[in-house]
Amino acid sequence: FKITKRGKVKRTEQEQKNLQEELYTAKKDAKEKVFKEKTAKKKEELEEANLHTVSEAIKKFSHEYLPTKSWSTQTNYNHALNYWESNFGNLKLNELNDDDIQKARDALSSSERSDATLNRYLAAFSSMITVCIEDWKWCGIYEIKDDGKRKKVGNMTNPCKTIKGKAEPDSRVRFLQPKESKDLLSACTPELKDAVMLSLLTGARKKEIWELRFDAVNFEKQTISFWKTKNGKPRTVPVDQEGIDILKRRFDNRQNDWLFPSSSGNDRKGTKKYLDKPKSFEKAWDSAIAKSGVEDFRYHDLRHTAASYMVMGGATLSSVCEVLGHSDISQTYKYAHLAPTHLQGAIKLLSKEIVRITT
């Protein structure tokens, strides 16, 4: 029935059908609205990545994770993460997407930044997100079971993993030729010359030599232990007599615990004081390079020089890998071409078998 001025009037069959459809649609829409509200609330509760911003993650990563890494890694990561925070700091972790990240990475491209640098920026951001997912459990995805309990069904996908890295040129291997080495050493100050020689004799990285302390030297066993390394793995390398002579001379004239201590004041005026921190040879190195005439050569190339001459001298790649402290021997294979003699044995065996099966 419907209410009219004349009272209750029975609806026609079509009117009853229309009313039924209206009531059904209204009830259906009301149920869908309630369901969507509950689903949205449930989704928000179950996606933990929605609870943390990128800025929050970067700060936690910088304070808790980076201090365990080497000084150079900390510097490079902090520089890169500052860039990502300026772009995405206000976003929630689950709001990150690969398209935006790739655009931000490509926006870094310039004549001063190589493709390798862009890849390092992306790697730093990816590492931070991976720690959020795997170590801090910030990015779990859950579902509610019938009994009301949460069940983890997966993790947020790291959006950086789907971005293809930029093509990089082959690794640089620049090493000193005999004349260059003599010219460089003659251009060095006495103290820098000791540092350069120890770098050449051990294949150690710049910071490992510049920040070396006497308590890392074992004169009896003739070894040096590098405790703070780039990959975080300490290593001990033997030192031959020439290196030991340098170490003993510096030990006999030591001023404090540093092999190369920093100083202030003037030696000629008698105001020179040695500080409890290591010396930086940056200016002395630049001066020596300019004076020597050696072109396109960085301090890190002393490490390449040591590795190259080890290989050319007949050392196995596995031995060179251990001396350099490479975490993976694949890093050492860039020196393999310097020792073609190691292929002669394989070719001789191959020839022997070919002759055997063909004659």
XYZ file of C-alpha atoms in Angstrom:
359
model
C 0.000 0.000 0.000
C 0.907 3.616 -0.444
C -0.381 6.589 1.525
C -2.417 9.118 -0.447
C -4.831 11.970 0.442
C -7.642 9.475 0.069
C -5.889 7.040 2.428
C -4.174 3.727 1.801
C -4.164 2.648 -1.777
C -2.869 -0.635 -2.979
C 0.173 -0.332 -5.239
C 0.032 -1.689 -8.687
C 2.133 -4.693 -9.526
C 4.695 -2.491 -11.359
C 4.861 -0.042 -8.440
C 5.493 -2.902 -6.026
C 8.295 -4.167 -8.239
C 9.900 -0.705 -8.466
C 9.715 -0.291 -4.695
C 11.345 -3.649 -4.114
C 14.246 -2.660 -6.390
C 14.678 0.683 -4.609
C 14.713 -0.947 -1.177
C 17.129 -3.651 -2.338
C 19.514 -1.128 -3.923
C 19.475 1.106 -0.837
C 20.167 -1.825 1.474
C 22.925 -3.131 -0.832
C 24.617 0.288 -1.014
C 24.493 0.617 2.774
C 26.122 -2.796 3.237
C 28.817 -2.040 0.656
C 29.612 1.244 2.396
C 30.022 -0.492 5.743
C 32.155 -3.234 4.139
C 34.456 -0.694 2.444
C 34.905 1.214 5.694
C 35.790 -1.983 7.560
C 38.114 -3.158 4.772
C 39.928 0.171 4.651
C 40.363 0.158 8.430
C 41.544 -3.455 8.399
C 43.976 -2.755 5.549
C 45.465 0.187 7.394
C 46.002 -1.936 10.470
C 47.538 -4.812 8.513
C 50.010 -2.866 6.352
C 52.789 -1.892 8.744
C 54.621 0.057 6.036
C 51.816 2.604 6.292
C 52.939 3.426 9.842
C 56.464 4.640 9.001
C 57.698 7.485 6.816
C 60.757 7.373 4.593
C 62.325 10.125 6.696
C 61.834 8.069 9.868
C 63.394 5.024 8.217
C 66.429 6.968 6.958
C 67.110 8.479 10.390
C 66.910 5.078 12.091
C 69.090 3.512 9.400
C 71.717 6.275 9.765
C 71.868 6.020 13.562
C 71.640 2.261 14.045
C 72.868 0.533 10.895
C 75.467 2.769 9.233
C 77.789 3.095 12.273
C 78.670 -0.591 11.819
C 80.037 0.159 8.338
C 83.334 1.673 7.230
C 83.912 5.416 7.259
C 83.788 5.655 3.445
C 80.524 3.679 3.283
C 78.950 5.929 5.905
C 79.971 9.043 4.001
C 78.680 7.786 0.638
C 75.420 6.428 2.064
C 74.633 9.561 4.066
C 75.198 11.719 0.997
C 72.860 9.549 -1.083
C 70.195 9.181 1.616
C 70.020 12.952 2.071
C 68.961 13.145 -1.559
C 66.271 10.482 -1.176
C 64.925 12.116 1.980
C 64.591 15.447 0.180
C 62.489 13.693 -2.496
C 60.413 11.168 -0.546
C 60.883 11.978 3.154
C 57.194 12.721 3.822
C 55.897 9.582 2.103
C 54.942 6.385 3.921
C 57.053 3.371 2.996
C 54.121 1.704 1.249
C 53.604 4.814 -0.897
C 56.947 4.365 -2.634
C 56.820 3.103 -6.212
C 59.480 2.166 -8.734
C 58.436 4.733 -11.359
C 58.941 7.713 -9.033
C 62.216 6.307 -7.663
C 63.576 5.731 -11.162
C 62.648 9.271 -12.217
C 64.372 10.687 -9.131
C 67.479 8.619 -9.843
C 67.598 9.717 -13.481
C 67.155 13.352 -12.418
C 70.612 13.087 -10.823
C 72.221 12.546 -14.201
C 74.735 15.243 -15.117
C 78.172 15.699 -16.632
C 79.617 15.495 -13.101
C 77.881 12.217 -12.178
C 78.577 8.948 -13.944
C 76.075 6.129 -14.384
C 78.028 4.246 -11.721
C 77.326 7.068 -9.264
C 73.598 6.915 -10.054
C 73.683 3.174 -9.378
C 75.362 3.807 -6.002
C 72.609 6.269 -5.051
C 69.953 3.682 -5.871
C 71.860 0.933 -4.043
C 71.995 3.025 -0.860
C 68.225 3.609 -0.925
C 67.569 -0.044 -1.715
C 69.757 -1.167 1.212
C 67.806 1.036 3.602
C 64.456 -0.356 2.411
C 65.767 -3.934 2.625
C 66.766 -3.368 6.269
C 63.247 -2.030 6.961
C 61.752 -5.173 5.445
C 64.101 -7.891 6.671
C 65.666 -6.596 9.891
C 63.123 -4.251 11.451
C 60.005 -6.091 10.200
C 58.384 -2.771 9.345
C 56.831 -3.926 6.095
C 54.897 -7.089 6.899
C 51.564 -7.814 5.225
C 48.971 -9.633 7.351
C 45.446 -10.972 7.075
C 42.836 -11.481 9.795
C 41.810 -15.074 10.359
C 38.300 -16.141 11.391
C 39.341 -16.249 15.041
C 40.476 -12.612 14.846
C 44.215 -13.378 14.984
C 46.745 -11.935 12.537
C 48.539 -14.159 10.074
C 51.567 -12.875 8.158
C 51.206 -13.540 4.443
C 54.263 -11.714 3.101
C 56.313 -8.535 2.986
C 56.178 -5.322 1.032
C 58.232 -5.650 -2.149
C 61.309 -3.454 -2.331
C 60.446 -1.104 -5.242
C 64.139 -0.511 -6.003
C 64.592 -4.173 -6.962
C 62.543 -3.773 -10.144
C 64.634 -0.844 -11.417
C 67.314 -1.818 -13.916
C 70.755 -0.449 -13.086
C 72.589 1.856 -15.441
C 75.262 0.268 -17.659
C 78.718 0.811 -16.193
C 82.094 0.755 -17.943
C 84.594 -1.978 -17.140
C 86.403 -1.599 -13.829
C 89.423 0.678 -14.017
C 92.829 -0.957 -13.586
C 95.538 1.723 -13.660
C 98.939 0.739 -12.314
C 102.346 2.388 -12.203
C 104.937 1.657 -14.823
C 108.529 1.296 -13.455
C 109.588 4.817 -14.457
C 106.372 6.310 -13.101
C 106.889 4.656 -9.733
C 110.402 6.115 -9.443
C 109.231 9.581 -10.486
C 106.341 9.496 -8.022
C 108.417 8.338 -5.056
C 111.096 10.951 -5.714
C 108.395 13.645 -5.664
C 106.988 12.528 -2.292
C 107.881 14.005 1.095
C 109.693 11.476 3.331
C 106.548 10.764 5.343
C 104.324 10.397 2.271
C 106.947 8.171 0.657
C 106.691 5.777 3.628
C 102.892 5.702 3.276
C 103.076 5.117 -0.487
C 105.627 2.328 -0.101
C 103.515 0.575 2.548
C 100.484 0.857 0.251
C 102.462 -0.710 -2.577
C 103.938 -3.433 -0.345
C 100.602 -4.475 1.199
C 97.929 -3.553 -1.355
C 96.012 -1.883 1.474
C 93.449 0.857 0.966
C 94.257 4.513 1.575
C 92.515 4.823 4.941
C 93.927 1.504 6.110
C 97.470 2.851 5.732
C 96.874 6.469 6.716
C 95.024 5.431 9.886
C 97.380 2.597 10.841
C 98.342 2.257 14.518
C 101.416 0.563 15.925
C 99.313 -1.913 17.908
C 98.204 -3.386 14.541
C 101.811 -4.294 13.675
C 103.312 -7.588 14.830
C 107.073 -7.269 14.357
C 107.727 -10.828 15.521
C 105.415 -12.412 12.971
C 106.009 -9.605 10.456
C 102.330 -8.900 9.831
C 99.928 -5.976 9.796
C 96.311 -6.390 10.897
C 93.689 -4.120 9.390
C 90.761 -4.023 11.795
C 88.573 -1.403 10.103
C 88.062 -2.367 6.473
C 85.644 -1.392 3.729
C 83.681 -4.653 3.879
C 83.832 -4.814 7.674
C 85.977 -7.966 7.705
C 89.359 -7.611 9.477
C 92.347 -9.163 7.739
C 96.022 -9.750 8.477
C 98.670 -9.581 5.765
C 102.379 -10.459 5.903
C 104.971 -7.742 5.354
C 108.346 -8.355 3.731
C 111.622 -6.993 5.074
C 111.455 -3.699 3.204
C 108.087 -2.954 4.769
C 109.300 -4.058 8.203
C 112.260 -1.678 7.927
C 109.876 1.233 7.327
C 107.664 0.192 10.229
C 110.612 -0.227 12.633
C 112.080 3.136 11.693
C 108.782 4.858 12.309
C 108.302 2.911 15.551
C 111.728 3.973 16.853
C 110.804 7.621 16.149
C 107.138 7.371 17.186
C 105.332 10.337 18.729
C 102.152 8.506 19.780
C 100.123 5.432 18.824
C 99.612 6.507 15.191
C 102.039 5.430 12.498
C 101.376 8.737 10.733
C 100.183 11.171 13.436
C 98.668 14.529 12.621
C 100.496 17.608 13.890
C 100.082 21.337 14.360
C 102.532 24.185 14.741
C 105.917 24.719 13.117
C 108.917 22.437 13.482
C 111.443 25.190 12.779
C 109.924 27.489 15.398
C 109.750 24.693 17.943
C 105.957 24.887 18.214
C 105.199 21.577 16.487
C 102.835 19.346 18.450
C 101.604 15.888 17.561
C 97.864 15.280 17.830
C 96.068 12.114 18.821
C 94.617 11.540 15.361
C 95.944 10.256 12.026
C 97.427 12.472 9.344
C 95.757 13.234 6.026
C 98.068 13.223 3.012
C 95.565 14.714 0.552
C 97.477 17.959 -0.115
C 100.887 16.261 -0.054
C 99.615 13.611 -2.497
C 98.208 16.179 -4.943
C 101.507 18.069 -4.804
C 103.551 14.913 -5.432
C 101.381 13.894 -8.405
C 101.719 17.349 -9.955
C 105.478 17.405 -9.378
C 106.070 13.848 -10.663
C 104.227 14.339 -13.942
C 102.380 11.031 -13.494
C 99.026 11.453 -15.243
C 95.601 9.993 -14.532
C 96.646 8.380 -11.277
C 94.826 8.332 -7.935
C 96.003 7.097 -4.553
C 93.670 4.094 -4.830
C 95.593 3.084 -7.962
C 98.504 2.133 -5.682
C 96.269 -0.760 -4.631
C 95.762 -1.681 -8.295
C 99.522 -1.446 -8.766
C 100.176 -3.871 -5.913
C 97.576 -6.330 -7.211
C 98.808 -6.088 -10.792
C 102.432 -6.779 -9.925
C 101.437 -9.668 -7.644
C 99.586 -11.284 -10.542
C 102.341 -10.534 -13.062
C 104.814 -12.015 -10.611
C 102.962 -15.341 -10.585
C 100.696 -15.059 -7.505
C 97.405 -16.945 -7.751
C 94.185 -14.954 -7.928
C 92.976 -16.568 -4.701
C 96.110 -15.334 -2.903
C 95.676 -11.835 -4.299
C 92.016 -11.948 -3.222
C 93.052 -12.704 0.372
C 95.769 -10.046 0.468
C 93.420 -7.359 -0.856
C 90.558 -8.475 1.360
C 88.039 -8.869 -1.459
C 84.776 -10.369 -0.219
C 84.315 -12.140 -3.563
C 87.047 -13.460 -5.862
C 85.092 -12.117 -8.833
C 86.429 -8.698 -7.808
C 89.957 -10.015 -8.277
C 89.369 -11.386 -11.788
C 89.862 -7.938 -13.322
C 93.608 -8.552 -12.859
C 93.576 -12.001 -14.490
C 94.494 -10.717 -17.955
C 97.849 -9.529 -16.577
C 98.995 -13.121 -16.123
C 98.376 -14.917 -19.440
C 100.930 -17.539 -18.396
C 98.341 -19.138 -16.123
C 96.458 -20.162 -19.271
C 99.434 -21.954 -20.819
C 99.017 -25.004 -18.620
C 95.362 -25.311 -19.581
C 96.163 -24.951 -23.287
C 98.871 -27.626 -23.051
C 96.387 -30.046 -21.448
C 93.817 -29.192 -24.107
C 96.309 -29.767 -26.933
C 97.336 -33.108 -25.454
C 93.736 -34.347 -25.334
C 92.893 -33.029 -28.806
C 95.928 -34.824 -30.244
C 94.921 -37.987 -28.404
C 91.379 -38.069 -29.764
C 92.262 -36.983 -33.304
C 95.228 -39.248 -34.023
